[in-house]
Amino acid sequence: MPARSDAQAQEGKRRLLLQAAVRVFARKGYHASRISDIAEEAGVAYGLLYHYFDSKEEVLRNVFRETWRALIATIKSVEEGDDPPREQLRKVAEILIRSWRREPDLVRVLVLEVTRSGHLAGEMDEIVASFAAIQEIVERGQADGTIRVDIDPLLASYVFYGAIDELLTGWVLGRLPDSDDDLARAERTVVEIVAGGLAPEHAGATA
Amino acid sequence: MPARSDAQAQEGKRRLLLQAAVRVFARKGYHASRISDIAEEAGVAYGLLYHYFDSKEEVLRNVFRETWRALIATIKSVEEGDDPPREQLRKVAEILIRSWRREPDLVRVLVLEVTRSGHLAGEMDEIVASFAAIQEIVERGQADGTIRVDIDPLLASYVFYGAIDELLTGWVLGRLPDSDDDLARAERTVVEIVAGGLAPEHAGATA
Amino acid sequence: MPARSDAQAQEGKRRLLLQAAVRVFARKGYHASRISDIAEEAGVAYGLLYHYFDSKEEVLRNVFRETWRALIATIKSVEEGDDPPREQLRKVAEILIRSWRREPDLVRVLVLEVTRSGHLAGEMDEIVASFAAIQEIVERGQADGTIRVDIDPLLASYVFYGAIDELLTGWVLGRLPDSDDDLARAERTVVEIVAGGLAPEHAGATA
Amino acid sequence: MPARSDAQAQEGKRRLLLQAAVRVFARKGYHASRISDIAEEAGVAYGLLYHYFDSKEEVLRNVFRETWRALIATIKSVEEGDDPPREQLRKVAEILIRSWRREPDLVRVLVLEVTRSGHLAGEMDEIVASFAAIQEIVERGQADGTIRVDIDPLLASYVFYGAIDELLTGWVLGRLPDSDDDLARAERTVVEIVAGGLAPEHAGATA
DNA sequence: GATGAATGAGATTTCATTCAT
DNA sequence: AATGAATGAAATCTCATTCAT
């Protein structure tokens, strides 16, 4: 009876439940998901869920916290790297889009239930932070002359993030094809369009 | 007592309920809204709702049908007009953004409950149609040389619509300032970026 | 379809539920009683209970309010009458003891669930009021010389009420015989003892 | 590690749990108290409780048995002593009222959860026995002429015990002041009234 | 002895929907 | 058309109890 396995098994159950919750939320949506669905998916009695989480909402909150934060951290590290802004934007797009490939259920939940819905009102800060990173990339680009200065960086971050979010939603809802090629092309496209539109040579209209 | 007024009164109650539903859905979300909330908001007994609609979902469906379609029609008419593609995109952005100004509750419901959630799965066609209009604008631009041809028009429509959708969500959730100026600037920004990025002169890096 | 019967039928259902609740609480105790037991006893669906009461506790609260208050009012009217104190005490004992004969279930609930338990913490005032009436009878007796003045009227009211309450409990729990004769004898006994002990002629030992 | 200390430690845990249970039951009432509350109060894991007791009810039963019996024994010894009846009643009142001073939590549980509620239906005999002792004091008084013979001794015991019980309840529920003086006065009062009312000189009314 | 993860019966409560009036 | 009493499926959550370690 190795001590390590005990702690691990315990933590394992928590993880197990969280992962089961992601799958169930992805499949049926948060509201339509019952606690018993999650427990059944995890193969445990539903009472156990209440050992680890206080409520259904707490489950969603934990899914969000323990995954979104990792995502934000990754994006943040890109923003703090030395790449030129356009390459940074590309990497951010890559991270978000690849996360769909790796963990489609998770992305589905994050996109449909957390980011957009009001279910996790208190968690807004975290979400805002992800825009902030993009915003800073834009600001840096404006500082070094690679991004036109007549664009509000905050709005630019919304445009960029919204474009990717819509693509994710398209895949999530099965409206867009999602082969590896499709993902790669989408990544290129969104960067081409947004980074292109942000490029300075090209101060089309007003401000 | 003219017969017309009867029919009108009848239709009036229906409208009344639909408008009340929009306000309630906007305030609490579709799932958290109770039939009785809607009836109370409309000032009628809740049983009456079942004279006009078969179910709660049917209420949402009707909200969607009777508003979204009008929006799609407007967008469609832009697409069928003679403006150059960039101007068409601007008009589409203007329509969507101004709709938020005019009927924020309605937009909130459409954005948060209909477009993103699976509540109205059957209505997908309508939603897809709104992308189709943008897609066709892009295709026409590619045909007449004002839009670069190395971009998939479908993906482009997602990028454009997603950008606007994200802005709408920002306003809906109170994350973005929404004065008239803010809206105007946002409209310009999204068009600048997306239309700019779609312009052919700067076929950036990849392909 | 007489309008009166409508309102009556409605109010009737409320009463029906309240009476059913009294029977069920009396039979199984408040905690062990399920909402469905009450509904079943009343012959209605349990959901209906929630049309009339917000919660199980609210049912108990209403049972209490609508019956205890009547009791207090009766006691109060005795206290405000012209009888000499001893006769007033006898009448109070009579009222409380006869209520057991008339509505044993109700008394059981009031004695076991409301008066002693903390279930209806907020309703304490009402209970205190019933002591106040007895206390005032004692004070009046002290003023007119029929009750010894070296007794704290508040404590006296506890002794008197406690004696009766214990008898009620004895009947409620089936520990005491409760024929008409038993009740009459108990009434005489409690008045003899307490009123006797309160009489001035025999200022026993202490002070 | 002496064997004795082991057994003692074991017994100590049992006591610890019982005492914790008394505090918790007193604070929240039997029904609202959770096994985990008791364990937490005792500072042990809740599973341990099941080493010592078969169930939650068994805990209450043991609290009752191991304390109430001591109380009864004390009362019984008073009854078997040589004091005159009135002094015996005084001593009984003293024992019961002082127990409140010494162990208010315990008295609260005994008064509210055991004596009145049906939780420990099987333990009724014990409770009845406590009345029996008082009853016998009264009967002895009737035999030696110090207590009037037209009073049913059983009913008299209810009156006496009920008076004290009500006072205890008053203190338990915080409705009565409970300084040392208050307790002493209450003790005198209940004895004055009941013993006074039981005294023979004074064959007030009927029979 | 001690722990606390795991179980699941069971209770309350909500609310969409039906339907008699 | 209009009302709201009545229904009951369904969902969340609690917590006593078991049991492997």
XYZ file of C-alpha atoms in Angstrom, chain B residues 28-199:
172
model
C -31.923 36.036 -16.528
C -30.972 33.786 -19.384
C -33.255 31.347 -21.101
C -32.888 28.477 -18.646
C -33.284 30.562 -15.540
C -36.357 32.306 -16.910
C -39.653 30.882 -15.788
C -42.834 30.956 -17.759
C -44.364 32.842 -14.888
C -41.628 35.469 -15.098
C -42.532 36.133 -18.681
C -46.244 36.296 -17.931
C -45.644 38.597 -15.007
C -43.471 40.840 -17.141
C -46.277 40.940 -19.693
C -48.898 41.487 -17.018
C -50.991 38.463 -17.883
C -51.720 35.116 -16.285
C -49.163 32.494 -17.157
C -51.721 30.120 -18.539
C -52.351 32.562 -21.337
C -48.894 32.003 -22.708
C -49.995 28.548 -23.728
C -52.689 29.962 -25.947
C -50.060 31.517 -28.104
C -47.089 29.206 -27.780
C -46.781 25.500 -27.287
C -43.857 25.604 -24.931
C -41.137 27.727 -23.495
C -38.783 26.719 -26.269
C -41.402 27.726 -28.770
C -41.324 31.212 -27.301
C -37.594 31.458 -27.850
C -37.981 30.041 -31.321
C -40.521 32.700 -32.176
C -38.387 35.461 -30.757
C -35.643 34.223 -32.985
C -37.702 33.743 -36.088
C -39.401 37.083 -36.000
C -36.307 39.123 -35.374
C -33.371 37.252 -36.716
C -35.086 36.815 -40.044
C -35.604 40.521 -40.321
C -31.943 41.003 -39.602
C -30.912 38.401 -42.141
C -33.199 39.987 -44.686
C -31.565 43.357 -44.127
C -28.131 41.862 -44.444
C -29.209 39.974 -47.522
C -30.461 43.164 -49.119
C -27.078 44.762 -48.502
C -25.402 41.821 -50.129
C -27.690 42.121 -53.106
C -27.038 45.822 -53.461
C -24.504 47.487 -55.688
C -22.013 48.776 -53.147
C -18.433 47.640 -53.388
C -17.623 44.755 -51.006
C -15.885 46.862 -48.400
C -18.856 49.186 -48.194
C -21.122 46.172 -47.975
C -19.138 44.808 -45.076
C -19.330 48.186 -43.401
C -23.073 48.232 -43.805
C -23.393 44.747 -42.360
C -21.305 45.762 -39.360
C -23.399 48.860 -39.012
C -26.629 46.897 -39.073
C -25.492 44.444 -36.438
C -23.958 47.030 -34.165
C -26.861 49.431 -34.450
C -29.236 46.643 -33.609
C -27.498 46.460 -30.264
C -28.098 50.134 -29.772
C -31.764 49.836 -30.639
C -32.622 46.592 -28.933
C -29.945 45.482 -26.561
C -32.159 42.923 -24.840
C -32.998 41.278 -28.077
C -29.408 41.163 -29.213
C -28.403 39.755 -25.880
C -30.844 36.923 -26.292
C -29.896 36.269 -29.881
C -26.202 36.317 -29.150
C -26.147 34.428 -25.864
C -29.065 32.067 -26.117
C -29.675 31.374 -29.743
C -26.506 31.688 -31.737
C -24.219 30.068 -29.219
C -26.294 27.677 -27.204
C -27.820 24.595 -28.627
C -31.307 25.641 -27.553
C -32.549 26.149 -31.036
C -30.700 23.439 -32.821
C -33.361 23.241 -35.470
C -32.935 26.851 -36.395
C -29.366 26.383 -37.500
C -30.166 26.987 -41.124
C -31.152 30.545 -40.421
C -27.936 31.181 -38.616
C -25.882 29.629 -41.330
C -27.665 31.873 -43.785
C -26.274 34.962 -42.124
C -22.788 33.661 -42.688
C -23.682 32.845 -46.245
C -24.478 36.471 -47.014
C -21.099 37.615 -45.782
C -19.446 34.776 -47.569
C -21.033 35.884 -50.811
C -19.868 39.423 -50.326
C -16.344 38.069 -49.965
C -16.705 35.891 -53.021
C -17.907 38.815 -55.066
C -14.933 40.808 -53.846
C -12.620 38.056 -54.940
C -14.331 38.016 -58.310
C -13.920 41.717 -58.881
C -10.389 41.805 -57.511
C -11.019 43.865 -54.434
C -10.448 40.941 -52.108
C -7.462 38.642 -52.128
C -8.216 35.240 -53.539
C -6.055 33.188 -51.216
C -8.610 33.449 -48.443
C -11.396 30.940 -47.950
C -14.596 33.043 -48.079
C -16.329 30.848 -45.527
C -13.533 31.298 -43.027
C -13.480 35.000 -43.811
C -17.155 35.227 -42.973
C -16.467 33.554 -39.624
C -13.702 35.990 -38.875
C -15.854 38.979 -39.719
C -18.958 37.777 -37.973
C -16.968 36.536 -34.999
C -15.321 39.895 -34.534
C -18.671 41.635 -34.437
C -20.193 38.954 -32.278
C -17.428 39.342 -29.748
C -17.972 43.079 -29.633
C -21.694 42.544 -29.120
C -20.948 40.096 -26.326
C -18.635 42.647 -24.767
C -21.432 45.174 -24.716
C -24.017 42.659 -23.633
C -21.949 41.558 -20.681
C -20.959 45.093 -19.821
C -17.280 44.539 -20.527
C -16.980 47.197 -23.205
C -18.056 50.839 -23.080
C -21.036 51.466 -25.311
C -21.552 55.148 -25.934
C -22.512 56.194 -29.452
C -18.906 57.078 -30.046
C -17.746 53.730 -28.793
C -20.114 51.972 -31.152
C -19.013 54.102 -34.106
C -15.374 53.515 -33.343
C -15.936 49.795 -32.956
C -17.717 49.674 -36.299
C -14.840 51.468 -37.985
C -12.281 49.310 -36.261
C -13.767 46.002 -37.227
C -14.164 47.096 -40.826
C -10.678 48.561 -40.970
C -9.117 45.437 -39.638
C -11.075 42.805 -41.468
C -11.604 44.611 -44.737
C -8.019 45.806 -44.544
C -6.750 42.318 -43.972
C -8.820 41.075 -46.838
C -7.485 43.650 -49.259
